[in-house]
Coordinates of C-alpha atoms and ligand atoms in Angstrom, one line a residue:
M1 CA 83.1 -12.9 232.5
I2 CA 82.9 -9.1 233.3
I3 CA 80.0 -7.8 234.0
S4 CA 81.1 -4.1 234.8
K5 CA 79.3 -2.2 232.5
R6 CA 81.7 -0.5 231.2
K7 CA 83.9 -3.3 229.6
V8 CA 81.2 -5.7 228.2
V9 CA 80.4 -6.5 225.0
F10 CA 76.7 -7.7 224.7
S11 CA 76.6 -11.2 223.2
G12 CA 73.9 -13.8 222.7
L13 CA 76.1 -15.9 223.7
S14 CA 76.9 -14.2 227.0
K15 CA 73.0 -13.9 228.0
R16 CA 72.6 -18.1 227.1
W17 CA 75.6 -18.0 230.1
F18 CA 73.5 -16.1 232.5
D19 CA 70.1 -17.5 231.6
Q20 CA 71.9 -21.2 232.4
I21 CA 73.4 -20.0 235.3
F22 CA 70.0 -18.8 236.6
L23 CA 67.8 -21.7 235.7
G24 CA 70.6 -24.2 237.2
C25 CA 71.1 -22.6 240.4
G26 CA 68.1 -23.3 242.8
L27 CA 66.8 -19.7 242.5
L28 CA 62.9 -20.8 243.0
P29 CA 63.1 -20.6 247.0
F30 CA 64.3 -17.1 246.6
F31 CA 61.7 -16.2 244.3
L32 CA 58.9 -18.1 246.6
F33 CA 60.3 -16.8 249.9
G34 CA 57.9 -13.7 250.7
A35 CA 55.9 -14.4 247.8
A36 CA 51.9 -14.2 249.1
E37 CA 53.0 -10.9 251.0
K38 CA 54.5 -9.3 247.7
M39 CA 51.1 -10.4 246.5
A40 CA 48.7 -9.1 248.4
A41 CA 50.7 -6.3 249.1
Q42 CA 50.5 -6.1 244.9
A43 CA 46.7 -6.4 244.8
A44 CA 46.2 -3.5 247.2
T45 CA 48.0 -0.9 244.8
P46 CA 46.6 0.2 240.9
P47 CA 48.4 -1.5 238.5
L48 CA 51.5 0.6 237.3
A49 CA 52.9 0.5 233.3
T50 CA 49.4 -1.6 231.6
T51 CA 50.6 -0.5 228.7
P52 CA 54.4 0.4 228.0
P53 CA 55.8 3.7 230.0
M54 CA 56.2 6.6 227.1
G55 CA 57.9 9.6 228.1
W56 CA 61.3 11.3 227.0
N57 CA 64.6 11.0 229.3
S58 CA 67.6 13.8 229.4
W59 CA 70.2 10.9 228.7
N60 CA 70.8 10.5 225.2
T61 CA 70.7 14.7 224.7
F62 CA 72.3 16.7 227.7
G63 CA 73.9 14.1 229.9
P64 CA 75.4 15.8 232.6
D65 CA 74.5 19.1 231.0
I66 CA 70.4 19.2 232.6
N67 CA 69.1 21.4 234.7
A68 CA 65.3 23.2 235.5
G69 CA 65.3 25.5 232.8
V70 CA 65.7 22.8 230.1
V71 CA 62.9 20.6 231.9
R72 CA 60.4 22.7 231.7
Q73 CA 61.3 23.9 228.5
V74 CA 61.2 20.3 227.4
A75 CA 57.7 20.0 229.6
D76 CA 55.9 23.0 227.4
Q77 CA 56.9 21.3 224.0
M78 CA 55.3 17.6 225.3
V79 CA 52.3 19.6 225.7
D80 CA 52.4 21.7 222.8
F81 CA 53.9 19.5 219.9
G82 CA 51.2 17.6 221.1
L83 CA 53.2 15.0 222.1
K84 CA 51.4 14.3 225.6
D85 CA 47.8 13.7 223.8
L86 CA 49.7 11.0 221.9
G87 CA 50.9 8.9 225.5
Y88 CA 54.2 10.9 226.1
E89 CA 53.7 11.3 229.6
Y90 CA 56.9 11.0 231.8
I91 CA 59.9 13.4 231.8
V92 CA 63.1 11.5 233.3
L93 CA 65.8 13.0 234.6
D94 CA 68.3 11.0 234.3
D95 CA 72.0 10.8 235.7
H96 CA 73.9 14.4 237.1
W97 CA 70.6 16.0 239.4
E98 CA 72.5 15.1 242.4
G99 CA 74.0 17.1 244.3
G100 CA 74.8 14.7 247.5
R101 CA 73.3 14.2 250.9
D102 CA 72.9 16.6 253.7
R103 CA 74.1 15.7 257.3
Q104 CA 71.4 14.0 257.9
G105 CA 71.9 11.8 254.9
H106 CA 69.2 12.8 252.7
L107 CA 69.2 13.1 249.2
L108 CA 69.8 16.6 247.7
A109 CA 69.6 18.1 244.1
N110 CA 72.7 20.2 242.7
P111 CA 71.6 23.6 244.0
Q112 CA 73.1 25.1 240.9
K113 CA 71.0 22.9 238.4
F114 CA 68.1 22.7 240.0
P115 CA 68.0 25.4 242.3
E116 CA 64.1 25.6 243.6
G117 CA 64.5 21.8 244.2
I118 CA 63.1 18.9 242.7
K119 CA 59.7 19.2 243.9
A120 CA 58.9 22.6 242.3
L121 CA 60.4 20.7 239.2
A122 CA 57.8 18.2 239.9
D123 CA 54.8 20.9 240.8
Y124 CA 55.4 22.5 237.2
I125 CA 55.6 19.1 235.6
H126 CA 52.1 17.8 237.4
G127 CA 50.8 20.9 236.4
K128 CA 51.3 20.3 232.5
G129 CA 49.2 16.7 233.2
L130 CA 52.7 15.1 232.7
K131 CA 55.0 12.8 235.3
L132 CA 58.4 13.1 236.5
G133 CA 60.8 10.2 236.6
I134 CA 64.3 10.5 238.2
Y135 CA 67.5 8.5 238.3
S136 CA 69.8 6.9 241.2
D137 CA 71.9 3.6 241.2
A138 CA 72.0 0.6 243.1
G139 CA 75.9 1.5 244.2
D140 CA 77.3 4.4 246.5
Q141 CA 78.0 5.9 242.8
T142 CA 76.3 6.4 239.7
C143 CA 77.4 5.9 236.7
G144 CA 78.3 9.0 236.2
G145 CA 80.2 9.4 240.1
E146 CA 76.9 11.1 241.6
V147 CA 75.4 10.4 244.6
G148 CA 74.3 6.4 244.6
S149 CA 70.9 5.0 246.5
F150 CA 72.9 1.7 248.1
G151 CA 72.3 1.6 252.0
H152 CA 69.9 4.5 251.8
E153 CA 67.3 2.7 249.8
E154 CA 64.2 3.1 252.0
D155 CA 65.0 7.0 253.0
D156 CA 65.7 8.0 248.9
A157 CA 62.6 6.0 248.2
A158 CA 60.7 8.5 251.2
T159 CA 62.5 11.4 249.5
F160 CA 61.1 10.9 245.8
A161 CA 57.7 10.0 246.9
G162 CA 57.8 13.5 249.2
W163 CA 59.0 15.3 246.1
G164 CA 55.9 13.9 244.1
V165 CA 58.4 11.0 241.8
D166 CA 56.6 9.1 239.6
Y167 CA 59.0 6.9 238.1
V168 CA 62.8 5.7 239.1
K169 CA 65.1 4.4 236.7
Y170 CA 67.2 2.5 238.5
D171 CA 71.1 2.1 237.6
Y172 CA 73.8 -0.8 238.2
C173 CA 77.1 0.7 238.1
N174 CA 79.3 0.5 241.2
A175 CA 77.9 -2.4 242.3
P176 CA 78.8 -6.2 243.0
D177 CA 78.7 -8.2 239.5
D178 CA 76.7 -11.1 241.1
F179 CA 73.5 -12.0 240.2
K180 CA 71.6 -12.3 243.6
E181 CA 73.0 -9.5 245.1
A182 CA 71.7 -7.4 242.1
I183 CA 68.4 -9.1 242.9
R184 CA 68.7 -8.0 246.6
R185 CA 69.3 -5.0 245.9
Y186 CA 66.6 -4.3 243.6
T187 CA 64.1 -5.6 245.4
K188 CA 64.9 -3.7 248.4
M189 CA 64.7 -0.8 246.3
G190 CA 61.5 -1.9 244.7
D191 CA 59.9 -2.6 248.2
A192 CA 61.4 0.9 249.6
L193 CA 58.8 2.3 246.3
K194 CA 56.2 0.6 247.3
A195 CA 56.4 1.2 251.3
T196 CA 56.0 5.0 250.1
Q197 CA 53.0 3.8 248.8
R198 CA 52.8 6.6 245.6
P199 CA 52.4 4.5 242.5
I200 CA 56.1 5.1 241.5
V201 CA 57.1 3.3 238.2
F202 CA 60.2 1.1 238.7
S203 CA 62.8 0.7 235.7
I204 CA 65.5 -1.9 236.5
C205 CA 69.0 -1.0 234.2
E206 CA 71.3 -3.5 235.1
W207 CA 71.6 -3.7 231.3
G208 CA 71.1 -7.2 231.0
P209 CA 73.3 -9.9 232.3
R210 CA 72.0 -11.0 234.7
S211 CA 68.6 -11.5 232.9
P212 CA 66.5 -9.3 234.7
W213 CA 63.5 -10.7 232.8
L214 CA 63.4 -13.3 235.0
W215 CA 63.0 -11.3 237.9
G216 CA 62.0 -7.7 237.6
R217 CA 58.2 -8.6 238.3
Q218 CA 59.3 -9.9 241.5
A219 CA 61.6 -7.4 242.3
G220 CA 59.0 -4.9 241.8
A221 CA 59.4 -3.4 238.8
Q222 CA 57.6 -2.6 235.5
L223 CA 60.1 -2.4 233.5
W224 CA 63.7 -3.8 233.1
R225 CA 66.5 -3.4 230.4
T226 CA 67.3 -6.2 228.1
S227 CA 70.9 -5.1 226.5
F228 CA 73.5 -2.2 226.8
D229 CA 73.2 1.4 226.2
V230 CA 71.9 1.9 222.5
G231 CA 74.2 4.3 220.6
D232 CA 73.1 6.6 217.7
I233 CA 74.3 3.9 215.7
W234 CA 72.6 1.0 213.2
D235 CA 75.1 -1.8 213.7
T236 CA 77.4 -2.6 216.8
P237 CA 80.7 -1.0 215.9
G238 CA 83.6 -3.5 216.2
N239 CA 85.7 -1.0 218.2
V240 CA 83.5 0.8 220.2
Q241 CA 82.4 -1.7 223.4
S242 CA 80.7 1.1 225.4
C243 CA 77.5 1.3 223.5
I244 CA 75.8 -1.1 220.6
G245 CA 73.3 -0.4 217.8
I246 CA 70.4 -0.2 216.9
L247 CA 70.3 -3.7 215.2
T248 CA 71.8 -5.5 218.2
A249 CA 69.5 -4.2 220.9
I250 CA 66.4 -5.6 219.0
D251 CA 68.1 -9.0 218.4
A252 CA 68.5 -9.5 222.4
E253 CA 65.1 -9.0 222.5
A254 CA 64.0 -12.0 220.0
N255 CA 63.0 -15.0 222.7
L256 CA 62.6 -12.5 225.6
E257 CA 58.6 -12.1 224.6
G258 CA 57.4 -15.0 227.2
H259 CA 58.5 -12.2 229.5
A260 CA 56.7 -8.9 228.9
G261 CA 53.3 -8.2 229.2
P262 CA 50.8 -5.7 231.0
G263 CA 52.8 -4.2 234.1
G264 CA 56.2 -5.9 233.2
W265 CA 58.3 -4.8 230.1
N266 CA 61.4 -5.9 228.1
D267 CA 63.0 -2.4 227.7
P268 CA 66.1 -2.5 224.7
D269 CA 66.9 1.4 226.1
M270 CA 65.8 5.0 225.2
L271 CA 64.9 5.7 221.2
V272 CA 67.7 7.4 219.5
V273 CA 65.3 8.6 216.5
G274 CA 66.3 12.4 215.9
L275 CA 69.9 12.5 217.6
G276 CA 71.4 13.1 214.4
N277 CA 74.7 12.6 216.0
K278 CA 73.9 15.7 218.1
G279 CA 73.5 14.0 221.5
N280 CA 75.3 13.2 224.4
I281 CA 75.8 9.2 223.2
K282 CA 78.6 8.0 220.7
G283 CA 77.2 6.4 217.3
G284 CA 77.5 9.0 214.5
G285 CA 74.3 9.1 213.3
C286 CA 71.5 7.0 211.9
T287 CA 69.7 7.7 208.4
V288 CA 65.9 8.6 208.9
A289 CA 65.3 4.8 207.4
E290 CA 67.3 3.8 210.3
Y291 CA 64.9 5.5 213.5
Q292 CA 62.3 4.7 211.5
T293 CA 62.9 1.4 211.9
Q294 CA 64.0 1.7 215.6
M295 CA 60.5 2.7 215.6
S296 CA 58.7 0.6 214.1
M297 CA 60.6 -1.9 216.0
W298 CA 60.5 -0.6 219.3
C299 CA 56.7 -0.7 219.1
L300 CA 56.7 -4.1 217.6
L301 CA 58.2 -5.5 220.5
A302 CA 55.8 -3.3 223.2
A303 CA 58.9 -1.2 224.2
P304 CA 58.9 1.4 226.4
L305 CA 59.1 4.9 224.2
M306 CA 61.6 7.2 225.9
I307 CA 62.4 9.9 223.5
G308 CA 65.7 11.0 223.6
C309 CA 66.7 14.0 221.4
D310 CA 66.0 17.9 222.3
I311 CA 62.3 17.7 221.7
R312 CA 62.6 21.8 222.2
N313 CA 64.4 21.4 218.2
L314 CA 62.3 18.8 216.3
D315 CA 62.9 18.3 212.8
A316 CA 59.8 17.4 210.2
E317 CA 60.8 13.6 209.9
T318 CA 61.5 13.4 213.1
K319 CA 58.5 14.9 214.7
R320 CA 57.2 11.9 211.8
I321 CA 58.6 9.3 213.4
L322 CA 57.9 9.9 216.6
T323 CA 54.2 11.5 216.4
N324 CA 52.3 8.7 214.0
P325 CA 49.3 7.3 216.1
E326 CA 49.3 4.6 213.8
V327 CA 52.3 3.3 214.8
I328 CA 52.1 4.3 218.7
A329 CA 49.0 2.4 218.8
V330 CA 51.1 -1.0 218.1
D331 CA 53.1 -0.3 220.8
Q332 CA 50.5 0.7 223.4
D333 CA 47.8 -2.0 221.9
I334 CA 46.1 -3.2 225.7
L335 CA 47.0 -6.8 224.9
G336 CA 50.4 -6.0 225.7
S337 CA 51.7 -8.7 223.8
Q338 CA 55.4 -8.5 222.7
G339 CA 56.4 -9.1 219.0
H340 CA 58.4 -12.2 217.9
R341 CA 60.5 -13.4 214.7
V342 CA 58.7 -15.3 212.6
A343 CA 61.1 -15.7 209.6
R344 CA 64.6 -14.2 208.9
T345 CA 66.5 -15.3 205.7
G346 CA 69.6 -13.9 204.9
C347 CA 69.5 -10.1 205.8
T348 CA 65.5 -10.1 206.2
D349 CA 63.2 -10.3 209.2
V350 CA 59.7 -10.5 209.6
W351 CA 58.4 -10.3 212.9
L352 CA 54.4 -10.8 214.5
K353 CA 52.8 -8.8 217.2
P354 CA 49.2 -9.7 218.0
L355 CA 46.9 -7.0 218.6
V356 CA 43.6 -6.7 220.5
N357 CA 40.5 -8.1 218.8
G358 CA 42.4 -10.7 216.4
A359 CA 44.3 -8.2 214.7
I360 CA 48.1 -8.7 213.7
A361 CA 51.2 -6.0 213.6
V362 CA 53.8 -7.3 210.8
A363 CA 57.4 -5.9 210.3
L364 CA 59.2 -6.8 207.8
L365 CA 62.8 -5.6 208.3
N366 CA 65.6 -4.8 206.1
R367 CA 69.2 -5.1 207.7
D368 CA 70.8 -4.8 204.3
D369 CA 72.5 -2.0 202.3
H370 CA 70.6 -2.8 199.2
P371 CA 66.3 -3.2 198.9
E372 CA 65.4 -6.1 199.5
M373 CA 61.9 -7.9 198.6
I374 CA 60.8 -9.4 201.9
T375 CA 57.8 -12.0 201.8
A376 CA 55.4 -12.7 205.1
R377 CA 54.2 -16.0 204.4
W378 CA 50.6 -16.7 206.5
Q379 CA 51.8 -20.4 208.0
D380 CA 54.4 -17.9 209.8
L381 CA 52.0 -15.5 210.8
G382 CA 49.9 -18.0 211.8
L383 CA 47.0 -18.0 209.8
K384 CA 45.4 -20.1 207.1
P385 CA 46.8 -19.9 204.1
E386 CA 43.5 -19.6 202.2
A387 CA 42.7 -16.8 204.5
A388 CA 42.1 -13.0 202.5
M389 CA 43.2 -10.7 205.0
S390 CA 43.3 -6.4 204.4
V391 CA 46.3 -5.1 204.9
R392 CA 47.5 -1.6 206.1
D393 CA 50.7 0.3 205.8
L394 CA 50.9 2.6 209.1
W395 CA 53.7 4.6 208.0
S396 CA 51.9 5.5 204.3
H397 CA 48.8 5.4 206.1
K398 CA 47.5 3.2 203.2
D399 CA 45.1 0.1 202.9
L400 CA 47.4 -2.0 200.2
G401 CA 44.6 -4.0 199.6
T402 CA 43.5 -7.8 200.0
Y403 CA 46.0 -10.8 200.0
T404 CA 45.9 -14.1 200.1
G405 CA 48.3 -16.9 201.4
K406 CA 51.6 -14.2 201.5
L407 CA 52.5 -11.0 200.7
T408 CA 55.5 -9.6 199.3
L409 CA 56.8 -6.1 199.4
T410 CA 59.9 -4.4 198.5
V411 CA 62.0 -2.9 201.6
Q412 CA 64.4 -0.1 201.5
P413 CA 68.3 -0.7 203.3
H414 CA 67.5 -0.6 207.1
A415 CA 64.3 0.5 206.2
T416 CA 61.3 -1.6 208.2
I417 CA 57.9 -1.7 206.6
L418 CA 55.2 -2.0 209.7
L419 CA 52.0 -3.1 208.6
K420 CA 48.5 -3.6 210.4
V421 CA 46.7 -7.0 209.1
V422 CA 43.2 -8.0 209.6
S423 CA 40.3 -10.2 208.6
P424 CA 38.1 -7.9 206.2
S425 CA 34.9 -8.3 208.1
E426 CA 37.3 -6.2 211.0
T427 CA 37.1 -2.3 210.4
I428 CA 41.1 -1.2 210.4
K429 CA 41.3 1.6 213.3
K430 CA 42.7 4.4 211.2
Ligands
LIG1 C1 74.0 4.3 232.3 C2 72.9 3.5 231.8 C3 72.6 5.0 230.9 C4 72.5 6.6 231.8 C5 73.7 6.7 232.4 C6 73.8 7.8 233.4 O1 75.4 4.2 231.2 O2 72.6 2.5 230.9 O3 71.1 4.8 230.4 O4 71.3 6.1 232.5 O5 74.6 5.1 232.8 O6 75.4 7.9 233.7

């Protein structure tokens, strides 16, 4: 099995295979070693990412063409469009900000793209009440061929902290396939970030083959990718191996809900909502219904919400999808429970996410190219069949009424209806 990033096609089979290797390989001593020291250190630092991180990442739109001017404009728009007030707070510089190392081995920013350096940019971003994220790699080169952090972990972590970085996305290109080595490399950077004593969210990006949901927290991370890069596309194309579709990323999260919670999140990759085939990533574009499905399901899955489109030019539909406070509230619910699938029939899914105060979010997902009637049965939702429940449609902002036993709605092709279901004695928060 080749784990090299560019060559693997994600499949449930390969993930199961890795899970079995993990559980069968006696990793327990590895996890237990040093656990007491780590728990003591963790107790001293404030909790990070108690709800899934939200923000914007440069990669999907800009790829290699990122620079300080663009980032400042994005920061301005995050505030001016009200995205910040909705919880989007991290601005993450993905690959290609780097400019090699100086003679002492310290990381440098690309002087053409970031002439004032990263610290000045961080100051600007912090001045807006936002936070700065940055990208590096556990190999000696990043996926884009820039300088990586392998062998420089302590120094790079100190550099990031000195610049005022609040979030590090750490990739796994040009690094060995071996999972124990991957754990070692991520733990090394996780420890180095912790040693800076600056609260820095640590995001593992090894795409899932080494089951990072099993060891991510122990390595010091607050989120870990569960699949390969999501393209601007609904379903995974048979002939393109370098990206997956929205549906595949959703399916990769099924059965991983036990590994997510406050301080540690499964990450199905960034949002492609609003890219409209104009970005840096492959795919060909999605319909509005498909983008809305991505947002619905990411929230149902308590996934990190990293916008990938150019927020300087948001069209009305994209803005509507990204800024619905009732939908975002499902993602950010303080219970921190990742949703799970409770029923699958042919091309339709019913997913459930427990919310605080006994409420639940329910997603009705239609994979089909035709409208489908989808039924959520109370017994599948863990409700008593005789329970009368109030149902609210979070996209249309409408109370649908009180239902007993089950609820059937027509769902348009590739669309998802996201509902909040509560006992009528509870007030539905609007
Ligand atoms: C990998 C990651 C992407 C992006 C690029 C940058 O492909 O999975 O999210 O960071 O590298 O080169």
